[in-house]
């Protein structure tokens, strides 16, 4: 679990129809490429990881295998909840066998099935929880604080609003560093939309559009702040006028 806390941040948000996953994937040095943090398990399930990437790859391959076996046997997609339980059972075994070590990776599992959109967090301890929105990894508390303020609106959010909130939450984890498409990955799954990772150009276009919105908000607040003194100035004038009337 300590490995998960020290891994790069990953966040997930869900509405009634869509789930968005986003992760920070900075390169270890300027000479290297970044490691992949979001994996596709099936057309209706994807996973974002934080912690030991090698362990994450092994577990995502296991998920892919379970999905394809279920699909072959029952000719229908694997329910997200069932896959999450199997994944948790696999992680739990490692906590009680002396010759194994726990998987040092946390997984945010996003999926869509007959019962709607789902977002689960799988812990290295074998615990799993379903969330409306969640963040894991380093500096994830800042993203959680942002999402706790906004989560009540997520249920009815559109796809674009979810993407916007995901990017704003991801920006909170960077501690002042500029958010660019080169250091983040965003993926979406939803009704009529198979799980897919958005390309860099699309993500950068979204960031550019939302940063303009972000700059306009303070201007509106300044306008509101400018109006307030006028109201305050009006109040003493009335108080001064009252004794004269008496």
Tab-separated table of C-alpha atoms in Angstrom:
chain	number	residue	atom	x	y	z
A	1	UNK	CA	0.000	0.000	0.000
A	2	UNK	CA	3.001	2.259	0.551
A	3	UNK	CA	4.081	1.531	-3.032
A	4	UNK	CA	0.654	2.715	-4.220
A	5	UNK	CA	1.026	5.985	-2.263
A	6	UNK	CA	4.392	6.654	-3.881
A	7	UNK	CA	3.306	5.813	-7.437
A	8	UNK	CA	2.224	8.517	-9.878
A	9	UNK	CA	-1.365	9.689	-9.479
A	10	UNK	CA	-4.369	8.011	-11.124
A	11	UNK	CA	-7.975	9.188	-10.846
A	12	UNK	CA	-11.399	7.920	-11.874
A	13	UNK	CA	-14.852	9.542	-12.086
A	14	UNK	CA	-18.200	8.098	-13.087
A	15	UNK	CA	-21.632	9.340	-14.109
A	16	UNK	CA	-24.730	7.280	-14.904
A	17	UNK	CA	-23.510	6.613	-18.439
A	18	UNK	CA	-19.729	7.148	-18.543
A	19	UNK	CA	-16.544	6.479	-16.599
A	20	UNK	CA	-13.347	8.489	-17.115
A	21	UNK	CA	-9.868	7.362	-16.041
A	22	UNK	CA	-6.871	9.701	-16.018
A	23	UNK	CA	-3.281	9.251	-14.914
A	24	UNK	CA	-0.005	11.148	-14.666
A	25	UNK	CA	2.771	9.408	-16.586
A	26	UNK	CA	5.927	11.469	-16.375
A	27	UNK	CA	9.114	9.990	-17.808
A	28	UNK	CA	11.832	9.084	-15.286
A	29	UNK	CA	14.363	11.077	-17.289
A	30	UNK	CA	14.338	13.326	-20.342
A	31	UNK	CA	15.999	10.550	-22.338
A	32	UNK	CA	13.339	7.893	-21.661
A	33	UNK	CA	9.723	7.371	-22.572
A	34	UNK	CA	7.002	7.125	-19.915
A	35	UNK	CA	5.502	3.878	-18.632
A	36	UNK	CA	1.937	3.053	-19.586
A	37	UNK	CA	-0.502	3.471	-16.683
A	38	UNK	CA	-3.912	2.762	-18.267
A	39	UNK	CA	-4.751	-0.627	-19.794
A	40	UNK	CA	-7.733	-2.013	-21.680
A	41	UNK	CA	-9.109	-5.306	-20.340
A	42	UNK	CA	-12.108	-5.595	-22.693
A	43	UNK	CA	-14.386	-3.356	-24.767
A	44	UNK	CA	-16.355	-2.515	-21.611
A	45	UNK	CA	-13.600	-2.571	-18.943
A	46	UNK	CA	-10.381	-0.630	-18.439
A	47	UNK	CA	-7.963	-0.144	-15.558
A	48	UNK	CA	-5.667	2.633	-14.280
A	49	UNK	CA	-2.788	1.719	-11.979
A	50	UNK	CA	-0.565	3.363	-9.362
A	51	UNK	CA	2.425	1.631	-7.805
A	52	UNK	CA	4.651	-1.073	-9.286
A	53	UNK	CA	3.912	-0.951	-13.007
A	54	UNK	CA	5.231	-4.484	-13.608
A	55	UNK	CA	2.677	-5.897	-11.126
A	56	UNK	CA	-0.012	-3.790	-12.804
A	57	UNK	CA	0.788	-5.320	-16.186
A	58	UNK	CA	0.526	-8.857	-14.770
A	59	UNK	CA	-2.876	-8.133	-13.202
A	60	UNK	CA	-4.210	-6.381	-16.308
A	61	UNK	CA	-3.182	-9.422	-18.377
A	62	UNK	CA	-5.070	-11.630	-15.890
A	63	UNK	CA	-8.154	-9.410	-16.256
A	64	UNK	CA	-7.932	-9.606	-20.037
A	65	UNK	CA	-7.710	-13.388	-19.836
A	66	UNK	CA	-10.757	-13.630	-17.519
A	67	UNK	CA	-12.795	-11.354	-19.796
A	68	UNK	CA	-12.018	-13.363	-22.930
A	69	UNK	CA	-12.677	-16.714	-21.198
A	70	UNK	CA	-16.047	-15.536	-19.868
A	71	UNK	CA	-16.981	-14.110	-23.265
A	72	UNK	CA	-16.047	-17.384	-24.991
A	73	UNK	CA	-17.977	-19.523	-22.474
A	74	UNK	CA	-21.135	-17.450	-21.982
A	75	UNK	CA	-21.164	-15.294	-25.138
A	76	UNK	CA	-21.769	-12.177	-23.061
A	77	UNK	CA	-19.487	-9.581	-21.456
A	78	UNK	CA	-18.134	-10.251	-17.963
A	79	UNK	CA	-19.943	-8.183	-15.269
A	80	UNK	CA	-17.545	-5.628	-13.768
A	81	UNK	CA	-18.333	-6.555	-10.146
A	82	UNK	CA	-17.521	-10.214	-10.733
A	83	UNK	CA	-14.136	-9.419	-12.274
A	84	UNK	CA	-13.288	-7.107	-9.366
A	85	UNK	CA	-14.087	-9.868	-6.825
A	86	UNK	CA	-11.872	-12.348	-8.721
A	87	UNK	CA	-9.075	-9.751	-8.788
A	88	UNK	CA	-9.456	-9.105	-5.035
A	89	UNK	CA	-9.345	-12.859	-4.311
A	90	UNK	CA	-6.138	-13.155	-6.336
A	91	UNK	CA	-4.576	-10.294	-4.361
A	92	UNK	CA	-5.742	-11.701	-1.013
A	93	UNK	CA	-4.000	-15.065	-1.545
A	94	UNK	CA	-0.669	-13.212	-1.634
A	95	UNK	CA	-1.277	-11.856	1.880
A	96	UNK	CA	-1.543	-15.315	3.494
A	97	UNK	CA	1.027	-17.432	1.656
A	98	UNK	CA	4.559	-17.219	3.088
A	99	UNK	CA	6.211	-17.840	-0.278
A	100	UNK	CA	4.387	-14.997	-2.049
A	101	UNK	CA	4.481	-11.221	-1.753
A	102	UNK	CA	1.472	-8.890	-2.147
A	103	UNK	CA	1.052	-7.092	-5.460
A	104	UNK	CA	2.415	-3.578	-4.935
A	105	UNK	CA	-0.161	-1.903	-7.125
A	106	UNK	CA	-3.540	-0.216	-6.681
A	107	UNK	CA	-6.067	-0.508	-9.496
A	108	UNK	CA	-8.953	1.743	-10.482
A	109	UNK	CA	-11.276	-0.497	-12.497
A	110	UNK	CA	-13.751	1.319	-14.759
A	111	UNK	CA	-16.487	-0.550	-16.562
A	112	UNK	CA	-19.971	-0.603	-17.986
A	113	UNK	CA	-22.397	-3.531	-17.742
A	114	UNK	CA	-26.132	-4.220	-17.585
A	115	UNK	CA	-26.431	-2.508	-14.190
A	116	UNK	CA	-24.753	0.704	-15.392
A	117	UNK	CA	-21.370	2.410	-15.069
A	118	UNK	CA	-18.994	1.318	-12.286
A	119	UNK	CA	-15.749	2.499	-10.727
A	120	UNK	CA	-13.930	0.228	-8.264
A	121	UNK	CA	-10.685	0.555	-6.333
A	122	UNK	CA	-8.740	-2.677	-5.753
A	123	UNK	CA	-6.263	-2.553	-2.876
A	124	UNK	CA	-3.096	-4.749	-2.544
A	125	UNK	CA	-4.621	-6.123	0.680
A	126	UNK	CA	-7.461	-7.789	-1.252
A	127	UNK	CA	-10.077	-5.199	-0.270
A	128	UNK	CA	-12.185	-3.542	-2.945
A	129	UNK	CA	-14.561	-0.582	-2.847
A	130	UNK	CA	-16.955	1.012	-5.312
A	131	UNK	CA	-16.671	4.772	-5.707
A	132	UNK	CA	-18.368	7.685	-7.431
A	133	UNK	CA	-14.929	9.273	-7.837
A	134	UNK	CA	-11.518	8.370	-6.416
A	135	UNK	CA	-7.811	9.158	-6.690
A	136	UNK	CA	-4.737	7.072	-5.816
A	137	UNK	CA	-0.996	7.686	-5.950
A	138	UNK	CA	1.268	10.521	-4.859
A	139	UNK	CA	-0.428	13.846	-4.000
A	140	UNK	CA	-3.814	12.218	-4.638
A	141	UNK	CA	-5.280	13.965	-1.573
A	142	UNK	CA	-5.432	17.246	-3.496
A	143	UNK	CA	-7.476	15.564	-6.253
A	144	UNK	CA	-9.747	13.899	-3.665
A	145	UNK	CA	-10.425	17.282	-2.040
A	146	UNK	CA	-11.391	18.738	-5.437
A	147	UNK	CA	-13.690	15.785	-6.206
A	148	UNK	CA	-15.297	15.807	-2.738
A	149	UNK	CA	-16.426	19.373	-3.425
A	150	UNK	CA	-17.960	18.411	-6.768
A	151	UNK	CA	-18.970	14.738	-6.598
A	152	UNK	CA	-22.725	15.327	-6.164
A	153	UNK	CA	-22.912	16.724	-9.705
A	154	UNK	CA	-21.016	13.774	-11.255
A	155	UNK	CA	-24.045	11.430	-11.443
A	156	UNK	CA	-25.835	13.667	-13.941
A	157	UNK	CA	-22.666	14.916	-15.687
A	158	UNK	CA	-22.212	14.706	-19.448
A	159	UNK	CA	-19.150	13.051	-20.988
A	160	UNK	CA	-17.505	16.458	-21.582
A	161	UNK	CA	-18.122	17.607	-17.991
A	162	UNK	CA	-16.581	14.396	-16.634
A	163	UNK	CA	-13.494	14.869	-18.807
A	164	UNK	CA	-13.245	18.469	-17.642
A	165	UNK	CA	-13.455	17.491	-13.953
A	166	UNK	CA	-10.945	14.665	-14.490
A	167	UNK	CA	-8.390	17.060	-15.967
A	168	UNK	CA	-8.957	19.675	-13.257
A	169	UNK	CA	-8.539	16.993	-10.555
A	170	UNK	CA	-5.376	15.714	-12.269
A	171	UNK	CA	-3.995	19.257	-12.358
A	172	UNK	CA	-4.414	19.448	-8.567
A	173	UNK	CA	-1.931	16.558	-8.148
A	174	UNK	CA	0.812	18.348	-10.098
A	175	UNK	CA	1.351	21.084	-7.456
A	176	UNK	CA	1.593	24.070	-9.744
A	177	UNK	CA	3.235	22.302	-12.691
A	178	UNK	CA	1.514	23.004	-16.011
A	179	UNK	CA	-0.756	20.193	-17.212
A	180	UNK	CA	0.135	19.038	-20.739
A	181	UNK	CA	-1.036	16.099	-22.831
A	182	UNK	CA	2.536	14.757	-22.841
A	183	UNK	CA	2.437	14.005	-19.086
A	184	UNK	CA	-1.075	12.590	-18.760
A	185	UNK	CA	-3.262	9.843	-20.197
A	186	UNK	CA	-7.069	9.971	-20.334
A	187	UNK	CA	-9.445	7.094	-21.166
A	188	UNK	CA	-13.238	6.867	-21.472
A	189	UNK	CA	-15.862	4.103	-21.478
A	190	UNK	CA	-19.592	4.704	-21.747
A	191	UNK	CA	-22.942	3.855	-23.293
A	192	UNK	CA	-22.341	3.307	-27.014
A	193	UNK	CA	-18.610	3.956	-26.539
A	194	UNK	CA	-16.105	1.139	-26.061
A	195	UNK	CA	-13.178	1.680	-23.685
A	196	UNK	CA	-10.470	3.663	-25.447
A	197	UNK	CA	-7.535	5.917	-24.593
A	198	UNK	CA	-7.811	9.448	-26.011
A	199	UNK	CA	-4.962	10.528	-28.272
A	200	UNK	CA	-2.608	13.378	-27.301
A	201	UNK	CA	-4.116	15.913	-29.710
A	202	UNK	CA	-7.631	15.412	-28.290
A	203	UNK	CA	-6.393	15.693	-24.694
A	204	UNK	CA	-4.394	18.850	-25.472
A	205	UNK	CA	-7.428	20.408	-27.175
A	206	UNK	CA	-9.504	19.680	-24.042
A	207	UNK	CA	-6.815	21.161	-21.759
A	208	UNK	CA	-6.607	24.315	-23.902
A	209	UNK	CA	-10.395	24.723	-23.909
A	210	UNK	CA	-10.714	24.212	-20.136
A	211	UNK	CA	-7.822	26.530	-19.260
A	212	UNK	CA	-9.639	29.349	-21.045
A	213	UNK	CA	-12.719	28.575	-18.938
A	214	UNK	CA	-10.534	28.529	-15.824
A	215	UNK	CA	-9.179	32.023	-16.608
A	216	UNK	CA	-12.641	33.475	-17.113
A	217	UNK	CA	-13.904	32.380	-13.680
A	218	UNK	CA	-11.609	34.682	-11.628
A	219	UNK	CA	-12.632	37.603	-13.885
A	220	UNK	CA	-16.281	36.921	-13.033
A	221	UNK	CA	-15.378	36.695	-9.338
A	222	UNK	CA	-13.577	40.049	-9.555
A	223	UNK	CA	-16.705	41.536	-11.103
A	224	UNK	CA	-18.729	40.142	-8.197
A	225	UNK	CA	-16.179	41.482	-5.698
A	226	UNK	CA	-16.301	44.922	-7.352
A	227	UNK	CA	-20.077	45.008	-6.944
A	228	UNK	CA	-19.951	44.175	-3.239
A	229	UNK	CA	-18.362	47.435	-1.990
A	230	UNK	CA	-21.132	49.398	-3.747
A	231	UNK	CA	-23.696	47.492	-1.641
A	232	UNK	CA	-21.658	48.093	1.538
A	233	UNK	CA	-21.331	51.809	0.764
A	234	UNK	CA	-25.075	52.055	0.259
A	235	UNK	CA	-25.804	50.663	3.747
A	236	UNK	CA	-24.109	53.440	5.786
A	237	UNK	CA	-25.856	56.086	3.654
A	238	UNK	CA	-29.219	54.626	4.651
A	239	UNK	CA	-28.196	54.519	8.293
A	240	UNK	CA	-27.138	58.190	8.054
A	241	UNK	CA	-30.426	59.143	6.406
A	242	UNK	CA	-32.602	57.522	9.079
A	243	UNK	CA	-31.839	60.001	11.943
A	244	UNK	CA	-32.590	62.945	9.627
A	245	UNK	CA	-36.012	61.508	8.836
A	246	UNK	CA	-36.725	61.116	12.564
